[in-house]
mmCIF file of C-alpha atoms in Angstrom:
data_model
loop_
_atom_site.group_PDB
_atom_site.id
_atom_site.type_symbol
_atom_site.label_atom_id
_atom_site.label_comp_id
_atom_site.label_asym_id
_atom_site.label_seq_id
_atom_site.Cartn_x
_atom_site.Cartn_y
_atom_site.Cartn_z
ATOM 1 C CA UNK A 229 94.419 71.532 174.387
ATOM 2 C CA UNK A 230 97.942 72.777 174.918
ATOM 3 C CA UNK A 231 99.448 69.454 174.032
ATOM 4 C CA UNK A 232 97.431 70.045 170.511
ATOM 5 C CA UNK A 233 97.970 73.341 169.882
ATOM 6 C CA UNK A 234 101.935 72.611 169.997
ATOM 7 C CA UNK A 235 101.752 69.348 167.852
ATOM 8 C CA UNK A 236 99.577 71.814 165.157
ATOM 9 C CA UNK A 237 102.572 74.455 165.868
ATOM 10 C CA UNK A 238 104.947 71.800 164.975
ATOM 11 C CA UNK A 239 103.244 70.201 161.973
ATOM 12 C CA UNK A 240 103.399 73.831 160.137
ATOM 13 C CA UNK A 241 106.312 74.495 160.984
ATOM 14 C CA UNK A 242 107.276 70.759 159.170
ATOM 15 C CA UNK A 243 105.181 71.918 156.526
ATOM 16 C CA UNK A 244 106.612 75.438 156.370
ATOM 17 C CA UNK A 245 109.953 73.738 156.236
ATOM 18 C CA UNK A 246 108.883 71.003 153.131
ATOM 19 C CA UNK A 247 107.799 74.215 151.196
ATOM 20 C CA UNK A 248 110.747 75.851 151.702
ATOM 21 C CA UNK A 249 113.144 73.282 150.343
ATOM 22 C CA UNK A 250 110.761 72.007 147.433
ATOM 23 C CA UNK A 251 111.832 76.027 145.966
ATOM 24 C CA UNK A 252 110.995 75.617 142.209
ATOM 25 C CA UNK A 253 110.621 78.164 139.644
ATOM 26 C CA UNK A 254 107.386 79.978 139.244
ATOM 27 C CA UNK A 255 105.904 79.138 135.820
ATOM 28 C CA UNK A 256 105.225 81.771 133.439
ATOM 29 C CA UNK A 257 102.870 81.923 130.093
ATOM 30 C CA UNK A 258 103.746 84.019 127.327
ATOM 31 C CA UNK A 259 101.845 84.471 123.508
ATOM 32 C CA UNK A 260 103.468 83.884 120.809
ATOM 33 C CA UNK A 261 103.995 80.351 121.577
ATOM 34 C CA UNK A 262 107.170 78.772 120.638
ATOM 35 C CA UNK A 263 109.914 80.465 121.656
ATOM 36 C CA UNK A 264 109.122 83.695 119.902
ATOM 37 C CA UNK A 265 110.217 87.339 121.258
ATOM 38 C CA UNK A 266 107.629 87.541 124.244
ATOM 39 C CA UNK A 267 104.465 90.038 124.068
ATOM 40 C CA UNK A 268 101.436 88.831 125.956
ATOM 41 C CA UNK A 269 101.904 87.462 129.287
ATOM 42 C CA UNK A 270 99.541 85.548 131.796
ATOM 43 C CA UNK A 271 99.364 87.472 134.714
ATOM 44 C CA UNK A 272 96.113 85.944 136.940
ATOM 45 C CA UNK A 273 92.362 85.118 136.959
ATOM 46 C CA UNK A 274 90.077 86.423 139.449
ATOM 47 C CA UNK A 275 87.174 84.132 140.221
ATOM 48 C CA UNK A 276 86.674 84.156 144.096
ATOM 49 C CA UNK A 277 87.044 86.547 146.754
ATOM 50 C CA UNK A 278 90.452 84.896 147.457
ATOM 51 C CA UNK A 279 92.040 86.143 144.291
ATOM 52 C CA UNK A 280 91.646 89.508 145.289
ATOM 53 C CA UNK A 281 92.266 89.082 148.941
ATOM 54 C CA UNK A 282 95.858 89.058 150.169
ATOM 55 C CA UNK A 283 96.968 85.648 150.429
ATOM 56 C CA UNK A 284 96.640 84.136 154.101
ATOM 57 C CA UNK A 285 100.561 83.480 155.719
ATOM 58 C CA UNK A 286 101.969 80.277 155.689
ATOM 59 C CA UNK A 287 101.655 79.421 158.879
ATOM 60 C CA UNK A 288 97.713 80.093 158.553
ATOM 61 C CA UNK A 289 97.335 77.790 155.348
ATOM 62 C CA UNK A 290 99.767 74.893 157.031
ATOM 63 C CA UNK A 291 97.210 75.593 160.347
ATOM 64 C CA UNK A 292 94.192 76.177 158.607
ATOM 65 C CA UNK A 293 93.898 74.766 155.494
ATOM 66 C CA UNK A 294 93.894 77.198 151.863
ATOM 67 C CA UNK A 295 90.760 79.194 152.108
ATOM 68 C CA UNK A 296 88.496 78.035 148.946
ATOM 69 C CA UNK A 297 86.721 81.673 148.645
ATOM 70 C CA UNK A 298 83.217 82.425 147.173
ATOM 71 C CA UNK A 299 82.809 82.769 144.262
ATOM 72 C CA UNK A 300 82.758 86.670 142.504
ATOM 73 C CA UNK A 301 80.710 86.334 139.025
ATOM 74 C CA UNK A 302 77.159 84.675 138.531
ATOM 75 C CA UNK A 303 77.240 85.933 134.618
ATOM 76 C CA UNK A 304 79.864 88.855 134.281
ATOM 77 C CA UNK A 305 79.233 90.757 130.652
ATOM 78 C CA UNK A 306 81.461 93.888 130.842
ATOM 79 C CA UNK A 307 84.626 95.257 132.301
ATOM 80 C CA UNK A 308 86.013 98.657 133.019
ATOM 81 C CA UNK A 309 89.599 99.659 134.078
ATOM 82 C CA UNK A 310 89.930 103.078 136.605
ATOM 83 C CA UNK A 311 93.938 102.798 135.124
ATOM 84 C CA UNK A 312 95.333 101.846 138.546
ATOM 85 C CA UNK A 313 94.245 98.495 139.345
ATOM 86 C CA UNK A 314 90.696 98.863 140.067
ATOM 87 C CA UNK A 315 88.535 97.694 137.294
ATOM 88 C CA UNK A 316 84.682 97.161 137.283
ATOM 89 C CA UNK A 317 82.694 94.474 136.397
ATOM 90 C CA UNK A 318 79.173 94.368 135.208
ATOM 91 C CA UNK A 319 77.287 91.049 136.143
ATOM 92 C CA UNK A 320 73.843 90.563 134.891
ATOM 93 C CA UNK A 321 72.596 87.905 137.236
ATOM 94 C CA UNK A 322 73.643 89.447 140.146
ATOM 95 C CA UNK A 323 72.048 92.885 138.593
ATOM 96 C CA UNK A 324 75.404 94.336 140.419
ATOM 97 C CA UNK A 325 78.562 96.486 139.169
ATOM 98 C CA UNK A 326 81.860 94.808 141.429
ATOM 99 C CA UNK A 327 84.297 96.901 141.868
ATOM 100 C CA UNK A 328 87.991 94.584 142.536
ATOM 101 C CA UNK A 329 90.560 97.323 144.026
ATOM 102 C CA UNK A 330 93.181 94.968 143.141
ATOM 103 C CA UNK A 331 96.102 96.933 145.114
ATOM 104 C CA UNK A 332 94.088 97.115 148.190
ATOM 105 C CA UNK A 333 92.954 93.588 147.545
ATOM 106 C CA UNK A 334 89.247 95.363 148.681
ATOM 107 C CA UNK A 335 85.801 93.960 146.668
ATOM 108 C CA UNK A 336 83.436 96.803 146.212
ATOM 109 C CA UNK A 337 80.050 97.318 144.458
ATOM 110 C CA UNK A 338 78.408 100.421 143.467
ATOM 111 C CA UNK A 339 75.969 102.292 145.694
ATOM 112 C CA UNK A 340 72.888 103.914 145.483
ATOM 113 C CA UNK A 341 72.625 107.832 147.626
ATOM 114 C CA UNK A 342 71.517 105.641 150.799
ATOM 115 C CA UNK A 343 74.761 103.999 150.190
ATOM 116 C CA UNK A 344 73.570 100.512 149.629
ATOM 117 C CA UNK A 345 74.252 98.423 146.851
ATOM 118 C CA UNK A 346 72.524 99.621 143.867
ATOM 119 C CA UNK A 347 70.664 96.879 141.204
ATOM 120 C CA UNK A 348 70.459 97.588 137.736
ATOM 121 C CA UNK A 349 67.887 95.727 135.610
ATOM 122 C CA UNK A 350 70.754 94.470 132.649
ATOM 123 C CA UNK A 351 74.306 96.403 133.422
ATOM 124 C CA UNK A 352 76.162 95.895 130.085
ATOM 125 C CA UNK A 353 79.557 98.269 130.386
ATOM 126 C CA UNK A 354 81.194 100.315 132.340
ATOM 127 C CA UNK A 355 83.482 103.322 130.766
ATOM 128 C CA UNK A 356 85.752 105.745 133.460
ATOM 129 C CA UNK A 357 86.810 109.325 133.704
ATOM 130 C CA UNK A 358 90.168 110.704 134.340
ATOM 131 C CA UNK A 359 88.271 111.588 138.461
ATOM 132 C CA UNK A 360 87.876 108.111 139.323
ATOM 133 C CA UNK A 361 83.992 108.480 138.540
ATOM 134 C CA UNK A 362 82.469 106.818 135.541
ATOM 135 C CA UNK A 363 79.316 105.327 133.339
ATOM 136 C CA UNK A 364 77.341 102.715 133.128
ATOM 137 C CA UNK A 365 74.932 101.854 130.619
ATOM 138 C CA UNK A 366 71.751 99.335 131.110
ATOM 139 C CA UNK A 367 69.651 98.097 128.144
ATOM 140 C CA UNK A 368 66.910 97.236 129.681
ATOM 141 C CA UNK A 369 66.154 101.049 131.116
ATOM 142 C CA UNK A 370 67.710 102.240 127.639
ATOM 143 C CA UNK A 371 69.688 104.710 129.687
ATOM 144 C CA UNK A 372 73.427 105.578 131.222
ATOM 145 C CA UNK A 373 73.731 105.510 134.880
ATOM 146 C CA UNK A 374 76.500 108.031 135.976
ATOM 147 C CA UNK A 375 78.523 107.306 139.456
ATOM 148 C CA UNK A 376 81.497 110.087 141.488
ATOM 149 C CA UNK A 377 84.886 108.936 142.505
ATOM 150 C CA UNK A 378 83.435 107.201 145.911
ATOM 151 C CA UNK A 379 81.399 104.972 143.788
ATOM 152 C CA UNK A 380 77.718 106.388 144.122
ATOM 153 C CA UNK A 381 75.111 106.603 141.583
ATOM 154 C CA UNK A 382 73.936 110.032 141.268
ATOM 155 C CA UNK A 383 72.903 110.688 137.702
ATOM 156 C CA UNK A 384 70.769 108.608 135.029
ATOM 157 C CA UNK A 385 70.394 109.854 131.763
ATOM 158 C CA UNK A 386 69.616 108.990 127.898
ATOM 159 C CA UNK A 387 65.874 107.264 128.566
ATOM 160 C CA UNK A 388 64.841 110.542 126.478
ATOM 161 C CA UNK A 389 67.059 110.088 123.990
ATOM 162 C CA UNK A 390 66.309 107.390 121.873
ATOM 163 C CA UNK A 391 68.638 104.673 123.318
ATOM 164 C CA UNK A 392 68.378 101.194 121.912
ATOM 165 C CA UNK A 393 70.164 98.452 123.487
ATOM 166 C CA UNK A 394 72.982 101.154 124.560
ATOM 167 C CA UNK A 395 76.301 98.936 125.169
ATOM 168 C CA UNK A 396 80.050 99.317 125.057
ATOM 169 C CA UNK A 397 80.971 103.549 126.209
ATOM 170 C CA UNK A 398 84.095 105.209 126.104
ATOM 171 C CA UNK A 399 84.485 108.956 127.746
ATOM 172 C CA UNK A 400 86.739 111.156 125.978
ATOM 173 C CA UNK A 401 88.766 113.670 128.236
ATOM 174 C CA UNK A 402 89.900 116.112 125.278
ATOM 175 C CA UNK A 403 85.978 116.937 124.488
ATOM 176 C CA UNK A 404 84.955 115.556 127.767
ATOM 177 C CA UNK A 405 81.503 113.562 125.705
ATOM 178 C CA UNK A 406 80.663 109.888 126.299
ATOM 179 C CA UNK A 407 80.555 108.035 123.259
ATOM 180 C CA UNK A 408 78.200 104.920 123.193
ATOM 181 C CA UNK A 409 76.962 102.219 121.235
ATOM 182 C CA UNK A 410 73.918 102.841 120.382
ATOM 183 C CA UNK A 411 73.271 98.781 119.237
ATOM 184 C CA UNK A 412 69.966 98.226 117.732
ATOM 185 C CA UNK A 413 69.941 101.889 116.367
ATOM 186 C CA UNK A 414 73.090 101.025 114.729
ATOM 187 C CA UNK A 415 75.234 104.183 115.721
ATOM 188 C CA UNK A 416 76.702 106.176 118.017
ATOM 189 C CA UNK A 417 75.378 108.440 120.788
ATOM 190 C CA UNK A 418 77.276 111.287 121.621
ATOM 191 C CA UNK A 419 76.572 113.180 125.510
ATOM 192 C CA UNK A 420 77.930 116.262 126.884
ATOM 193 C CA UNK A 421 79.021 116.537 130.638
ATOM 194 C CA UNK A 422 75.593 117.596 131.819
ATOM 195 C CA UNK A 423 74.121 113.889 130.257
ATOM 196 C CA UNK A 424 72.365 116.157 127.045
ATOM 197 C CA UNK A 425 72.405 114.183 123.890
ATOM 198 C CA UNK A 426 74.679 116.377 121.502
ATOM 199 C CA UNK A 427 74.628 114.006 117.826
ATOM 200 C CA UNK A 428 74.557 110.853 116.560
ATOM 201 C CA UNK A 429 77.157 109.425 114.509
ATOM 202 C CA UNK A 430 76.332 106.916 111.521
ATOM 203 C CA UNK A 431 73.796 104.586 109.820
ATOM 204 C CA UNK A 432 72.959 101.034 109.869
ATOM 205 C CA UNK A 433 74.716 99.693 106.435
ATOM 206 C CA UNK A 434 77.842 98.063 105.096
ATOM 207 C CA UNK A 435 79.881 101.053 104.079
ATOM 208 C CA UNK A 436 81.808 103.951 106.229
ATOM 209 C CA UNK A 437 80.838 104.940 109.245
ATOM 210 C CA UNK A 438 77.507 102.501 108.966
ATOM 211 C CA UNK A 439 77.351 100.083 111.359
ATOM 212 C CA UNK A 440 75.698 96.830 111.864
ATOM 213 C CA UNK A 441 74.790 95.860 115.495
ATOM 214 C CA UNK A 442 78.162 97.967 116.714
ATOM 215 C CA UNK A 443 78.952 96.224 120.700
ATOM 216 C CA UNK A 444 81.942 98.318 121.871
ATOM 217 C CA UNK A 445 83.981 101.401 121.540
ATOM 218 C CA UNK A 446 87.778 102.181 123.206
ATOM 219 C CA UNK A 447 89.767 105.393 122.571
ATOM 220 C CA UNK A 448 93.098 105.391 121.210
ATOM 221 C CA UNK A 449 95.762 107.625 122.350
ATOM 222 C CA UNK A 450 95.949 109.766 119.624
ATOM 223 C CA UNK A 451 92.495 110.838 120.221
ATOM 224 C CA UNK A 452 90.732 108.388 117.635
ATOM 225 C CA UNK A 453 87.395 106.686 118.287
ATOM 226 C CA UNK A 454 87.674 103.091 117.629
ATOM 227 C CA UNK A 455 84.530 101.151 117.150
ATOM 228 C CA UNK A 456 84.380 97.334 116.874
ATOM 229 C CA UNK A 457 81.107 96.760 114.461
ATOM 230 C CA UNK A 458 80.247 93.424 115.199
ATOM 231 C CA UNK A 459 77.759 92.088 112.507
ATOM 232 C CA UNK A 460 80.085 93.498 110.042
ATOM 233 C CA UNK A 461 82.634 91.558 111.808
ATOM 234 C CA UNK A 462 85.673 94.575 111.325
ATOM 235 C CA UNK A 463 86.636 97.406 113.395
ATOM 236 C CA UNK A 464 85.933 101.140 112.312
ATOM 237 C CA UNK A 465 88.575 104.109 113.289
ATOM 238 C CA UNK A 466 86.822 107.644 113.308
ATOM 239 C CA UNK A 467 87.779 110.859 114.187
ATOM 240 C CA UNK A 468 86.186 112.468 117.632
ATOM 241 C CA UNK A 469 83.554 114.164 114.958
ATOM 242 C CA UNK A 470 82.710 111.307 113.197
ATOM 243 C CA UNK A 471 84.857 111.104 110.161
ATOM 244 C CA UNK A 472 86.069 108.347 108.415
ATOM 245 C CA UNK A 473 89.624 107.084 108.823
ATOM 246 C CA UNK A 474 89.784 103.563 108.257
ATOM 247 C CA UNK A 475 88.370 100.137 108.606
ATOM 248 C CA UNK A 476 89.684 96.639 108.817
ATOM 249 C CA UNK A 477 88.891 93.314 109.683
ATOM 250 C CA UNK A 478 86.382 90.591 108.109
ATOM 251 C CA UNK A 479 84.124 87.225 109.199
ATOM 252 C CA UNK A 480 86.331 83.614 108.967
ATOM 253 C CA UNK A 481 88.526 81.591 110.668
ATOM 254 C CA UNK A 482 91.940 82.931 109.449
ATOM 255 C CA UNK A 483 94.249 84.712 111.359
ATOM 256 C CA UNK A 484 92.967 88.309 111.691
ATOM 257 C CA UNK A 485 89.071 87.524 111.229
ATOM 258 C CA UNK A 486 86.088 87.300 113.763
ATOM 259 C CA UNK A 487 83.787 84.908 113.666
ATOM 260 C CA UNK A 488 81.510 86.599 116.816
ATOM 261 C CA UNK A 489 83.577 89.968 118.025
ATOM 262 C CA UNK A 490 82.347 90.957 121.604
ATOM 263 C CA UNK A 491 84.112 93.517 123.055
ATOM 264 C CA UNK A 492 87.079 95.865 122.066
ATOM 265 C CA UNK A 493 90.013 98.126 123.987
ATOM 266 C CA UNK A 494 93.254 99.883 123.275
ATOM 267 C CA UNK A 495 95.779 100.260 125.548
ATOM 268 C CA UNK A 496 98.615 103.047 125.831
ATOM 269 C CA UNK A 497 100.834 102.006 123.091
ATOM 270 C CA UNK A 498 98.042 101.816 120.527
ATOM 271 C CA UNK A 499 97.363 97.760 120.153
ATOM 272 C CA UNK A 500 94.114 96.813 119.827
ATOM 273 C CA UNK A 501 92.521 94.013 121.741
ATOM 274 C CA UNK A 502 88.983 92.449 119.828
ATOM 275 C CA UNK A 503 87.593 89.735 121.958
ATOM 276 C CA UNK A 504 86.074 86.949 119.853
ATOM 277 C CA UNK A 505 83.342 85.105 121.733
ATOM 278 C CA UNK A 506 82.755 82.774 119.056
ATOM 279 C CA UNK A 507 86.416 81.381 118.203
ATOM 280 C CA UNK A 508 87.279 81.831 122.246
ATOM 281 C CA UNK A 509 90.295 84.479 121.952
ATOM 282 C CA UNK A 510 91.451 87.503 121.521
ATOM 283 C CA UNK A 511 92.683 88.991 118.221
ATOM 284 C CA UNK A 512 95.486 92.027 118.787
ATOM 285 C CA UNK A 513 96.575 94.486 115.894
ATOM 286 C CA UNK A 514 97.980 97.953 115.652
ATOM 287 C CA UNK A 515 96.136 100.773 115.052
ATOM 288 C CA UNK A 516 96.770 100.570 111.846
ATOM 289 C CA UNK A 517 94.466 97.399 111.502
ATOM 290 C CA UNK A 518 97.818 95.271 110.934
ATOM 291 C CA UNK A 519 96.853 91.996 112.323
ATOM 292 C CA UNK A 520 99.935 91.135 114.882
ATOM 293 C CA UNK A 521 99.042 88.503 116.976
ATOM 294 C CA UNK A 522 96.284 85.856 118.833
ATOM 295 C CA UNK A 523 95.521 84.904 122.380
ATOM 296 C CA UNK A 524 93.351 82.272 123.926
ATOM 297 C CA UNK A 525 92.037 78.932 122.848
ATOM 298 C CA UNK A 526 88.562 77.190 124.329
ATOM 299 C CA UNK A 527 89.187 75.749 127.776
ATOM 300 C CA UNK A 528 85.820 75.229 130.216
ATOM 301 C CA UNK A 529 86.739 75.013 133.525
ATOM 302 C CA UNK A 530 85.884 71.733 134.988
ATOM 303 C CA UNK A 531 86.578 70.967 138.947
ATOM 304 C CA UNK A 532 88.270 74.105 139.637
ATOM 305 C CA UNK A 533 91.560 73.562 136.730
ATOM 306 C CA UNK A 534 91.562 76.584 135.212
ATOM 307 C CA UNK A 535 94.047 76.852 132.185
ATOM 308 C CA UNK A 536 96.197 80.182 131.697
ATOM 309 C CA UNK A 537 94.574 81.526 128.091
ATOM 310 C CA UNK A 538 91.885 79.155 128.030
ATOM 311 C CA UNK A 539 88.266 81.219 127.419
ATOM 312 C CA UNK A 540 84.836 79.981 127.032
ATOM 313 C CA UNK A 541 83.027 82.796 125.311
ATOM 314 C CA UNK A 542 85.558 85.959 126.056
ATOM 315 C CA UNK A 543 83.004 89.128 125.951
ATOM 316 C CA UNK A 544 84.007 92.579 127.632
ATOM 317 C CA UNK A 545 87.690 93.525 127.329
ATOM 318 C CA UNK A 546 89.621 97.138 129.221
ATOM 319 C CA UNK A 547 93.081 97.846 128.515
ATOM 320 C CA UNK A 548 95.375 100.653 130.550
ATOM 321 C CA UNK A 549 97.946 102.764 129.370
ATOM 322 C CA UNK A 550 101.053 100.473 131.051
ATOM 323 C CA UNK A 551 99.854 97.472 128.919
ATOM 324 C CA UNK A 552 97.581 95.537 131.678
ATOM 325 C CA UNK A 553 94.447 94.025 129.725
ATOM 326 C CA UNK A 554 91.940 92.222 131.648
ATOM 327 C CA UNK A 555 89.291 90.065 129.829
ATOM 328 C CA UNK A 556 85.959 88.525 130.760
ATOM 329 C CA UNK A 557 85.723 84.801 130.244
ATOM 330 C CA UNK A 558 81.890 84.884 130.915
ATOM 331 C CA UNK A 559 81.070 81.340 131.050
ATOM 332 C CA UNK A 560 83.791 80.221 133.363
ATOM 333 C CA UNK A 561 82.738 83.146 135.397
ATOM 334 C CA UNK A 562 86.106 84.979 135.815
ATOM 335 C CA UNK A 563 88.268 87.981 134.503
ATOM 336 C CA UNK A 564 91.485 86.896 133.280
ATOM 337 C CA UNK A 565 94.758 89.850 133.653
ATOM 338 C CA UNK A 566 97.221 90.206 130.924
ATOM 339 C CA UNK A 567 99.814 92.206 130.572
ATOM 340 C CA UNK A 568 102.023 93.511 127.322
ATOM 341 C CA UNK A 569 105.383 93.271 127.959
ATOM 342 C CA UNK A 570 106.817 96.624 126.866
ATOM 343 C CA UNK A 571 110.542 97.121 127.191
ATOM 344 C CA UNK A 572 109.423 98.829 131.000
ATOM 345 C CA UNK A 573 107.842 95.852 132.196
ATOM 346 C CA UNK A 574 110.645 93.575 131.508
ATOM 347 C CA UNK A 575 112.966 95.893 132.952
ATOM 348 C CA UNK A 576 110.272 95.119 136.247
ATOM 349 C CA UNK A 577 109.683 91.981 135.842
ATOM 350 C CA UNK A 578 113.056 90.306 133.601
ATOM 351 C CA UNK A 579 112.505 86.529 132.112
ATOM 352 C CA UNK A 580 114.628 84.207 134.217
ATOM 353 C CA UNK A 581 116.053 80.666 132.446
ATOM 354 C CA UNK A 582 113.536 78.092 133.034
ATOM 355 C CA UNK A 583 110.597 80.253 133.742
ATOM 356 C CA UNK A 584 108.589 80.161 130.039
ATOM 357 C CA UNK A 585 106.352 77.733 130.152
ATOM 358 C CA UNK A 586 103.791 76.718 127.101
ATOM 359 C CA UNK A 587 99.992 76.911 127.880
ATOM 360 C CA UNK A 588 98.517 73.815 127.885
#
């Protein structure tokens, strides 16, 4: 045994030592492609347990072998980002809401009062308050599931208000209501604190503030309700009341149209992320509705080669206030982190010669 354990000592260390020399430069993927002023970059995918995990040493791999990790995601729909590297993920075959504390490299999911893991019948999205708690709404109970900062459920609410379908939620801290989609009723639910239904917002139609099947809803920083309304394939800004203040957007295959919009956020410098399920990217504009740039092009993950910006049907979509975006790619079962590279970020993280590479 001791003459194996020092020829197994030896071999990593031979290993260890081939790694070391081969050096390289780390490859990194940026949108626009071609050599264009940098604004989107590929951060990671999280599909196992082992992409969360910290990475086993060297010497463990070279000893061990690289750990091939189970996977996360049976059929993830939704994502939610706490703002500091823990975002939630609904998954409706698993019935479960994961929680990946990415800093901590810790996998979570939320709890029920006896503290095990609570089911819910068909979790669609998750939206969360400034306290670390948050919201989650489930179509088939027609009703919002509220859970604290240590990740219990402890409130459900909305089954006696009419919900249809309820889907995409944002939680506004200035007038501290929950907004949600309201699908197959065609508008917009507004609660108060204590889970009371306060008003509804719009009508199912074609004009302002009428929505047809609506999915989603982000807040923008200056306060504005932004509402992607999907069968009408555009994006609606309102006020926190309800008012009209603009709309954009239209059905194709040009640059700037949806063909099958899924989910929508907006992250701290006002862009716009619209995931398209149907053409397999994401669309990004201002908040102005000017179209500035695209994402993502179909990949389906075959053997385990995953592509950096390939989707195969993109749905929910979060976005924090630093610029980190992190996208559901629900049939290769996986979230995919982005992040835009504000003048801060580079300043972190500067381009080195040799280090863009073009997505395949």
């Amino acid at each position: 045994m001791a003459e194996i354990r020092i020829y197994l000592l030896l071999l990593a260390l031979v290993l260890l030592s081939g790694c070391a020399s081969g050096g390289g430069v780390k490859p990194r993927y940026f949108w626009p492609i071609g050599g264009l002023e940098p604004k989107i970059e590929y951060i990671k995918f999280y599909e196992a347990d082992k992409d969360v995990k910290p990475p086993e040493s060297p010497l463990a791999q070279a000893v061990l072998g690289i750990e091939q990790g189970k996977p996360l995601f049976a059929a993830p729909h939704g994502v939610g980002s706490r703002g500091d590297g823990v975002i939630a993920v609904t998954d409706t075959a698993l019935k479960k809401v994961k929680i990946l504390d990415l800093p901590q490299g810790q996998i979570r999911t939320l709890k029920n009062f006896e503290g095990a893991d609570y089911f819910f019948p068909s979790a669609m999205a998750v939206a969360y308050r400034p306290d670390g708690g948050g919201y989650v709404s489930d179509t088939d109970q027609g009703a919002i599931l509220r859970f604290d900062p240590g990740e219990k459920v402890i409130q459900e609410f909305g089954k006696n208000a009419g919900l249809n379908r309820p889907n995409g939620m944002v939680y506004d801290p200035a007038t501290r209501q929950l907004f949600v989609v309201d699908t197959l009723n065609h508008q917009i639910a507004v609660f108060n604190e204590a889970g009371d239904l306060v008003r509804r917002i719009g009508k199912r139609g074609g004009g302002e503030v009428e929505f047809n099947f609506p999915l989603d809803i982000a807040l923008a920083p200056s306060g504005e309700l932004v509402v992607l309304d999907a069968l009408n394939a555009r994006v609606q800004v309102l006020k926190a009341d309800g008012t009209f203040v603009r709309l954009f957007g239209e059905r194709g295959t040009a640059v700037g149209s949806f063909k099958l919009p899924k989910g929508i956020a907006v992250d701290g410098f006002g862009h716009i992320y619209v995931s398209d399920g149907q053409a397999m990217r994401i669309v990004i504009f201002d908040l102005d509705g000017n179209y500035l740039l695209s994402v993502g092009a179909h990949s389906a993950v075959i053997e385990g080669e995953i592509h950096p910006g390939g989707l195969n049907l993109p749905k929910g979509v979060a976005a924090d206030a630093d610029g980190k975006i992190f996208v559901v790619d629900s049939m290769n079962r996986m979230v995919h982190q982005y992040q835009f590279t504000s003048d801060a970020y580079l300043q972190q993280h500067p381009i080195h010669e040799g280090e863009m590479v073009v997505p395949e």
